[in-house]
């Protein structure tokens, strides 16, 4: 992964870019439901605050400056791969770059997290947004980071691109940050359904173009995060979240049918069966879901997940036992190992390594 002279990225859509040959395609095979000799593993937030080298870089650089500077985003993306034999890299970015592209200010406030100084309060506030942004102009730095990282990976492992899902992004835009109840955002769904659908569809259109262009820039897999899916009732999810998720899957796969696409509807137990006929290749589970039951609902899909992140605070023997339990629940085929959500800032680095090593050692089998 040494620095080399890299040709400039072209913005010409559909043009086949020359990238280094892929050496480890385990996760791509698993996502497509093809046989694998062991279970592939990557970890949500594998590039992040639990790593000393990340904290050192962040001490000198504001969060969104890292996201917007391709060299820095690339460096952070590669950091965990220098420590661990992971089977994929995921580009360092944030789901909230889309609200930024649509004209809303987002700050990463120390000790508080993502903050919108001027959130959406009423439908009239939609006039402050650019509902049809130029994705190349507003998010080109992500494409540059993907392109640079794909080259600097030198084919070691595939590169994952991602986006937040419309409902999760809408919730942030209205709440102005995190929330215990998401009451402001949910109020929109009940009080202003027409305006809600307008915002959700506009966000969907941006996400579709954003993900398609991530693949053009070098992404080899995609994941759609609906982090707050479980905050909605089944009926409300089916009205305001699921249709847009399915639309994103259909539209992206229509352009890039060979790129594996993972969806993560966190907490939405009631929604699992809906993804069996979807365009997504894989469904990621959080730690509250039973993989055996989900396998019955999604027989044609690859599953991903779902260890409780808090297991990584336990001793190595406990981590290894939980990995064995997880593998027994999922099986070792059509499966990508991961956590049920992201790594925490205070996770011990050596315990992350123990998790990865246990999955790789205990899931190996002859083809």
Short mmCIF file of C-alpha atoms in Angstrom, two decimals:
data_model
loop_
_atom_site.label_atom_id
_atom_site.label_comp_id
_atom_site.label_asym_id
_atom_site.label_seq_id
_atom_site.Cartn_x
_atom_site.Cartn_y
_atom_site.Cartn_z
CA UNK A 1 0.00 0.00 0.00
CA UNK A 2 2.90 2.31 -0.73
CA UNK A 3 2.40 5.65 -2.40
CA UNK A 4 2.70 5.50 -6.18
CA UNK A 5 1.95 7.86 -9.01
CA UNK A 6 -1.78 7.49 -9.59
CA UNK A 7 -3.46 8.73 -12.77
CA UNK A 8 -6.08 11.44 -12.34
CA UNK A 9 -9.65 10.23 -11.80
CA UNK A 10 -11.93 10.72 -14.79
CA UNK A 11 -15.51 11.83 -14.21
CA UNK A 12 -16.64 10.16 -17.40
CA UNK A 13 -19.41 7.81 -16.32
CA UNK A 14 -19.29 4.24 -17.44
CA UNK A 15 -15.64 4.38 -18.43
CA UNK A 16 -13.72 1.35 -17.18
CA UNK A 17 -10.96 2.64 -14.92
CA UNK A 18 -7.72 0.70 -14.55
CA UNK A 19 -7.36 -0.51 -10.97
CA UNK A 20 -4.96 -3.05 -9.42
CA UNK A 21 -6.12 -6.67 -9.64
CA UNK A 22 -8.07 -7.91 -6.61
CA UNK A 23 -6.22 -10.50 -4.52
CA UNK A 24 -8.88 -11.30 -1.91
CA UNK A 25 -12.45 -11.62 -3.19
CA UNK A 26 -13.87 -13.55 -0.21
CA UNK A 27 -16.39 -10.90 0.78
CA UNK A 28 -17.58 -10.42 -2.79
CA UNK A 29 -18.13 -14.16 -3.19
CA UNK A 30 -19.92 -14.35 0.16
CA UNK A 31 -22.16 -11.39 -0.68
CA UNK A 32 -23.13 -13.03 -3.96
CA UNK A 33 -23.91 -16.32 -2.22
CA UNK A 34 -20.93 -18.14 -3.72
CA UNK A 35 -18.86 -20.71 -1.77
CA UNK A 36 -16.05 -19.42 0.48
CA UNK A 37 -13.25 -21.28 2.22
CA UNK A 38 -13.82 -19.23 5.37
CA UNK A 39 -16.11 -16.47 6.56
CA UNK A 40 -14.99 -12.99 5.49
CA UNK A 41 -14.97 -10.23 8.09
CA UNK A 42 -15.01 -6.46 8.19
CA UNK A 43 -16.24 -4.26 11.03
CA UNK A 44 -18.46 -1.22 11.00
CA UNK A 45 -16.40 1.80 12.13
CA UNK A 46 -13.21 -0.23 11.72
CA UNK A 47 -11.52 3.06 10.88
CA UNK A 48 -12.22 5.17 13.93
CA UNK A 49 -11.62 6.48 17.38
CA UNK A 50 -10.54 3.21 19.03
CA UNK A 51 -7.27 3.41 17.04
CA UNK A 52 -4.48 5.55 18.56
CA UNK A 53 -3.27 6.52 15.09
CA UNK A 54 -6.74 7.78 14.20
CA UNK A 55 -6.92 9.88 17.37
CA UNK A 56 -3.51 11.31 16.58
CA UNK A 57 -4.61 12.34 13.08
CA UNK A 58 -7.91 13.75 14.36
CA UNK A 59 -6.13 15.84 16.99
CA UNK A 60 -4.81 17.96 14.13
CA UNK A 61 -7.80 17.77 11.77
CA UNK A 62 -11.50 18.58 12.19
CA UNK A 63 -13.74 15.58 11.43
CA UNK A 64 -15.28 16.80 8.19
CA UNK A 65 -11.90 18.11 7.04
CA UNK A 66 -10.73 14.49 7.14
CA UNK A 67 -13.79 13.45 5.13
CA UNK A 68 -13.24 16.21 2.54
CA UNK A 69 -9.50 15.70 2.11
CA UNK A 70 -8.93 12.60 -0.05
CA UNK A 71 -5.39 11.97 1.25
CA UNK A 72 -6.60 12.06 4.86
CA UNK A 73 -9.72 9.99 4.19
CA UNK A 74 -7.56 7.44 2.40
CA UNK A 75 -5.04 7.31 5.22
CA UNK A 76 -7.75 6.71 7.82
CA UNK A 77 -9.38 4.05 5.64
CA UNK A 78 -6.09 2.16 5.42
CA UNK A 79 -5.15 2.40 9.12
CA UNK A 80 -7.08 -0.67 10.35
CA UNK A 81 -5.75 -2.77 7.46
CA UNK A 82 -2.20 -2.13 8.63
CA UNK A 83 -3.13 -3.65 12.00
CA UNK A 84 -5.58 -6.42 11.11
CA UNK A 85 -6.07 -8.97 8.29
CA UNK A 86 -9.54 -7.64 7.44
CA UNK A 87 -11.28 -8.80 4.29
CA UNK A 88 -12.50 -5.36 3.18
CA UNK A 89 -11.82 -1.67 3.58
CA UNK A 90 -14.67 0.82 3.97
CA UNK A 91 -14.08 4.35 2.81
CA UNK A 92 -13.83 6.86 5.63
CA UNK A 93 -16.72 9.28 5.31
CA UNK A 94 -20.01 9.99 7.06
CA UNK A 95 -23.66 9.50 6.20
CA UNK A 96 -24.28 13.19 6.88
CA UNK A 97 -22.32 14.39 3.85
CA UNK A 98 -25.62 14.07 1.97
CA UNK A 99 -27.49 16.65 4.07
CA UNK A 100 -24.44 18.88 3.62
CA UNK A 101 -24.65 18.41 -0.15
CA UNK A 102 -28.32 19.36 0.05
CA UNK A 103 -27.48 22.69 1.68
CA UNK A 104 -27.69 22.03 5.42
CA UNK A 105 -24.81 22.84 7.73
CA UNK A 106 -23.57 19.91 9.80
CA UNK A 107 -20.90 20.20 12.49
CA UNK A 108 -19.17 17.44 14.45
CA UNK A 109 -19.16 18.88 17.95
CA UNK A 110 -16.70 17.29 20.43
CA UNK A 111 -18.56 15.49 23.20
CA UNK A 112 -21.90 15.92 21.43
CA UNK A 113 -21.58 14.42 17.97
CA UNK A 114 -23.24 15.53 14.74
CA UNK A 115 -25.10 18.82 15.08
CA UNK A 116 -27.27 20.80 12.66
CA UNK A 117 -27.23 24.48 13.74
CA UNK A 118 -30.40 25.12 11.68
CA UNK A 119 -32.45 21.91 11.45
CA UNK A 120 -35.70 21.57 9.54
CA UNK A 121 -38.57 22.69 11.77
CA UNK A 122 -41.50 22.92 9.35
CA UNK A 123 -42.09 22.06 5.67
CA UNK A 124 -41.37 25.69 4.82
CA UNK A 125 -37.75 25.00 5.72
CA UNK A 126 -37.41 22.74 2.69
CA UNK A 127 -37.03 25.96 0.70
CA UNK A 128 -33.64 26.41 2.41
CA UNK A 129 -32.43 23.16 0.91
CA UNK A 130 -31.09 22.28 -2.51
CA UNK A 131 -33.18 19.20 -3.26
CA UNK A 132 -31.37 18.57 -6.54
CA UNK A 133 -27.66 19.22 -5.83
CA UNK A 134 -24.90 18.60 -8.33
CA UNK A 135 -23.51 15.41 -6.81
CA UNK A 136 -20.16 15.67 -8.59
CA UNK A 137 -19.60 19.20 -7.29
CA UNK A 138 -20.84 18.65 -3.74
CA UNK A 139 -19.57 15.12 -3.10
CA UNK A 140 -16.68 14.84 -5.54
CA UNK A 141 -14.24 14.65 -2.63
CA UNK A 142 -15.76 11.26 -1.66
CA UNK A 143 -15.25 9.99 -5.21
CA UNK A 144 -11.66 11.26 -5.16
CA UNK A 145 -11.06 9.48 -1.85
CA UNK A 146 -12.51 6.23 -3.19
CA UNK A 147 -10.41 6.41 -6.33
CA UNK A 148 -7.21 7.16 -4.40
CA UNK A 149 -7.89 4.46 -1.81
CA UNK A 150 -8.73 1.83 -4.43
CA UNK A 151 -5.30 2.42 -5.96
CA UNK A 152 -3.42 2.55 -2.66
CA UNK A 153 -5.04 -0.71 -1.53
CA UNK A 154 -3.19 -2.28 -4.46
CA UNK A 155 -5.85 -4.96 -4.74
CA UNK A 156 -5.27 -6.29 -1.21
CA UNK A 157 -8.99 -6.32 -0.35
CA UNK A 158 -12.18 -4.86 -1.83
CA UNK A 159 -13.31 -1.31 -1.03
CA UNK A 160 -16.78 -0.66 0.38
CA UNK A 161 -18.76 2.51 -0.35
CA UNK A 162 -21.85 3.49 1.62
CA UNK A 163 -24.69 5.88 2.30
CA UNK A 164 -27.26 6.50 4.97
CA UNK A 165 -30.86 5.64 4.08
CA UNK A 166 -33.50 8.35 3.53
CA UNK A 167 -35.41 7.98 6.82
CA UNK A 168 -32.25 8.02 8.92
CA UNK A 169 -30.94 11.11 7.12
CA UNK A 170 -34.34 12.83 7.40
CA UNK A 171 -34.39 12.10 11.14
CA UNK A 172 -31.04 13.84 11.60
CA UNK A 173 -32.08 16.81 9.43
CA UNK A 174 -35.14 17.45 11.59
CA UNK A 175 -33.85 16.57 15.05
CA UNK A 176 -30.64 18.51 14.51
CA UNK A 177 -28.56 15.69 15.97
CA UNK A 178 -29.04 12.59 18.07
CA UNK A 179 -32.23 12.00 20.04
CA UNK A 180 -33.70 9.60 22.57
CA UNK A 181 -37.23 9.75 21.12
CA UNK A 182 -36.88 11.08 17.55
CA UNK A 183 -40.19 12.80 18.29
CA UNK A 184 -39.61 15.82 16.04
CA UNK A 185 -38.79 13.68 13.02
CA UNK A 186 -41.63 11.23 13.65
CA UNK A 187 -44.03 14.14 14.09
CA UNK A 188 -43.31 15.14 10.49
CA UNK A 189 -44.40 11.70 9.28
CA UNK A 190 -47.78 12.02 11.00
CA UNK A 191 -48.36 15.77 10.70
CA UNK A 192 -46.84 16.53 7.30
CA UNK A 193 -46.78 13.29 5.31
CA UNK A 194 -46.72 15.02 1.92
CA UNK A 195 -43.70 17.13 2.83
CA UNK A 196 -42.07 14.07 4.37
CA UNK A 197 -42.45 12.12 1.14
CA UNK A 198 -41.09 15.08 -0.82
CA UNK A 199 -37.96 15.18 1.34
CA UNK A 200 -37.56 11.40 1.34
CA UNK A 201 -37.84 11.16 -2.44
CA UNK A 202 -35.40 14.02 -3.00
CA UNK A 203 -32.95 12.39 -0.61
CA UNK A 204 -33.45 9.04 -2.36
CA UNK A 205 -32.59 10.59 -5.71
CA UNK A 206 -29.36 12.02 -4.33
CA UNK A 207 -28.43 8.73 -2.65
CA UNK A 208 -28.97 6.77 -5.87
CA UNK A 209 -26.71 9.05 -7.88
CA UNK A 210 -24.18 9.17 -5.05
CA UNK A 211 -23.91 5.37 -4.80
CA UNK A 212 -23.77 4.83 -8.55
CA UNK A 213 -20.91 7.31 -8.78
CA UNK A 214 -19.14 5.71 -5.84
CA UNK A 215 -18.90 2.56 -7.95
CA UNK A 216 -17.64 4.58 -10.91
CA UNK A 217 -14.93 5.94 -8.61
CA UNK A 218 -13.81 2.55 -7.32
CA UNK A 219 -16.22 1.10 -4.74
CA UNK A 220 -16.52 -2.69 -5.12
CA UNK A 221 -19.34 -3.25 -2.62
CA UNK A 222 -22.01 -0.95 -1.22
CA UNK A 223 -23.87 -0.73 2.08
CA UNK A 224 -27.00 1.28 2.89
CA UNK A 225 -27.35 2.16 6.58
CA UNK A 226 -30.84 2.69 7.98
CA UNK A 227 -29.68 3.16 11.54
CA UNK A 228 -33.02 4.37 12.88
CA UNK A 229 -35.26 1.88 11.08
CA UNK A 230 -36.25 0.30 14.38
CA UNK A 231 -37.57 3.62 15.71
CA UNK A 232 -40.64 3.26 13.47
CA UNK A 233 -43.67 1.01 13.77
CA UNK A 234 -44.09 -1.59 11.06
CA UNK A 235 -46.85 0.40 9.33
CA UNK A 236 -44.89 3.65 9.39
CA UNK A 237 -41.70 1.92 8.26
CA UNK A 238 -43.60 0.34 5.37
CA UNK A 239 -44.88 3.78 4.34
CA UNK A 240 -41.95 6.12 4.92
CA UNK A 241 -38.79 3.98 4.91
CA UNK A 242 -39.10 0.68 3.08
CA UNK A 243 -40.33 2.00 -0.29
CA UNK A 244 -37.33 4.32 -0.57
CA UNK A 245 -34.87 1.64 0.54
CA UNK A 246 -36.23 -0.77 -2.07
CA UNK A 247 -36.16 1.95 -4.71
CA UNK A 248 -32.49 2.65 -3.99
CA UNK A 249 -31.67 -1.03 -4.32
CA UNK A 250 -33.51 -1.35 -7.62
CA UNK A 251 -32.09 1.79 -9.20
CA UNK A 252 -28.48 1.20 -8.16
CA UNK A 253 -28.50 -2.46 -9.18
CA UNK A 254 -30.05 -1.54 -12.53
CA UNK A 255 -26.84 0.38 -13.30
CA UNK A 256 -24.38 -1.87 -11.43
CA UNK A 257 -25.91 -5.36 -11.34
CA UNK A 258 -22.59 -7.05 -10.47
CA UNK A 259 -21.75 -4.86 -7.46
CA UNK A 260 -22.85 -6.53 -4.21
CA UNK A 261 -25.24 -4.35 -2.21
CA UNK A 262 -25.85 -4.78 1.54
CA UNK A 263 -28.74 -3.19 3.45
CA UNK A 264 -28.70 -2.62 7.22
CA UNK A 265 -32.20 -1.87 8.60
CA UNK A 266 -31.13 -1.74 12.24
CA UNK A 267 -33.79 -2.84 14.69
CA UNK A 268 -36.43 -3.56 12.05
CA UNK A 269 -37.23 -7.18 12.97
CA UNK A 270 -40.62 -6.83 11.30
CA UNK A 271 -39.08 -5.88 7.95
CA UNK A 272 -36.78 -8.82 7.31
CA UNK A 273 -39.10 -10.80 5.04
CA UNK A 274 -39.58 -7.78 2.78
CA UNK A 275 -35.96 -8.01 1.63
CA UNK A 276 -36.22 -11.53 0.20
CA UNK A 277 -37.64 -10.17 -3.07
CA UNK A 278 -35.51 -7.02 -3.03
CA UNK A 279 -32.54 -6.13 -5.21
CA UNK A 280 -30.14 -6.30 -2.27
CA UNK A 281 -27.65 -9.16 -2.17
CA UNK A 282 -27.18 -9.18 1.60
CA UNK A 283 -28.91 -8.03 4.77
CA UNK A 284 -27.01 -6.95 7.88
CA UNK A 285 -28.46 -7.88 11.28
CA UNK A 286 -28.07 -6.16 14.62
CA UNK A 287 -27.35 -8.20 17.76
CA UNK A 288 -31.02 -8.41 18.82
CA UNK A 289 -31.93 -10.51 15.76
CA UNK A 290 -31.89 -14.31 15.60
CA UNK A 291 -29.90 -15.37 12.51
CA UNK A 292 -31.67 -18.74 12.30
CA UNK A 293 -35.08 -17.08 12.08
CA UNK A 294 -33.85 -14.54 9.56
CA UNK A 295 -32.35 -17.32 7.43
CA UNK A 296 -35.85 -18.78 7.17
CA UNK A 297 -37.22 -15.42 6.04
CA UNK A 298 -34.36 -14.68 3.64
CA UNK A 299 -33.29 -18.03 2.13
CA UNK A 300 -31.79 -16.47 -0.99
CA UNK A 301 -29.83 -13.69 0.73
CA UNK A 302 -26.42 -13.51 2.34
CA UNK A 303 -26.52 -12.37 5.97
CA UNK A 304 -24.08 -10.11 7.80
CA UNK A 305 -23.50 -9.39 11.47
CA UNK A 306 -24.27 -9.50 14.30
CA UNK A 307 -22.14 -9.68 17.42
CA UNK A 308 -23.05 -7.25 20.19
CA UNK A 309 -20.23 -4.67 20.19
CA UNK A 310 -20.08 -4.90 23.99
CA UNK A 311 -18.71 -8.44 23.71
CA UNK A 312 -15.42 -6.80 22.73
CA UNK A 313 -15.00 -5.51 26.28
CA UNK A 314 -14.83 -9.12 27.53
CA UNK A 315 -11.75 -11.34 27.88
CA UNK A 316 -10.45 -13.12 24.79
CA UNK A 317 -11.92 -16.47 25.86
CA UNK A 318 -15.40 -14.93 25.99
CA UNK A 319 -14.92 -13.28 22.59
CA UNK A 320 -13.89 -16.63 21.10
CA UNK A 321 -16.89 -18.41 22.65
CA UNK A 322 -19.25 -15.75 21.31
CA UNK A 323 -17.70 -16.09 17.85
CA UNK A 324 -18.36 -19.84 17.97
CA UNK A 325 -21.96 -19.20 18.96
CA UNK A 326 -22.34 -16.63 16.18
CA UNK A 327 -20.90 -18.96 13.55
CA UNK A 328 -23.20 -21.75 14.71
CA UNK A 329 -26.19 -19.43 14.34
CA UNK A 330 -25.32 -18.09 10.89
CA UNK A 331 -23.46 -21.02 9.37
CA UNK A 332 -20.27 -20.43 7.41
CA UNK A 333 -21.68 -19.93 3.91
CA UNK A 334 -23.61 -16.92 2.56
CA UNK A 335 -22.33 -15.08 5.60
CA UNK A 336 -20.17 -12.01 6.32
CA UNK A 337 -19.02 -11.62 9.91
CA UNK A 338 -19.38 -8.21 11.51
CA UNK A 339 -20.69 -6.54 14.62
CA UNK A 340 -24.36 -5.69 15.05
CA UNK A 341 -23.37 -2.02 14.82
CA UNK A 342 -20.14 -0.02 14.92
CA UNK A 343 -17.05 -0.21 17.09
CA UNK A 344 -16.99 2.04 20.17
CA UNK A 345 -14.27 4.63 20.82
CA UNK A 346 -13.12 2.81 23.98
CA UNK A 347 -12.90 -0.70 22.54
CA UNK A 348 -9.50 -2.27 23.31
CA UNK A 349 -7.53 -2.60 20.08
CA UNK A 350 -6.28 -6.07 21.01
CA UNK A 351 -9.87 -7.29 21.53
CA UNK A 352 -10.78 -6.17 18.02
CA UNK A 353 -7.86 -8.24 16.80
CA UNK A 354 -9.05 -11.22 18.84
CA UNK A 355 -12.49 -11.00 17.26
CA UNK A 356 -11.07 -10.97 13.75
CA UNK A 357 -8.64 -13.82 14.48
CA UNK A 358 -11.37 -15.98 16.03
CA UNK A 359 -13.69 -15.59 13.05
CA UNK A 360 -10.95 -16.42 10.58
CA UNK A 361 -9.61 -19.41 12.52
CA UNK A 362 -12.92 -20.98 13.52
CA UNK A 363 -14.72 -20.61 10.19
CA UNK A 364 -12.09 -22.10 7.89
CA UNK A 365 -13.16 -25.18 5.97
CA UNK A 366 -12.21 -26.94 2.73
CA UNK A 367 -14.25 -26.18 -0.37
#
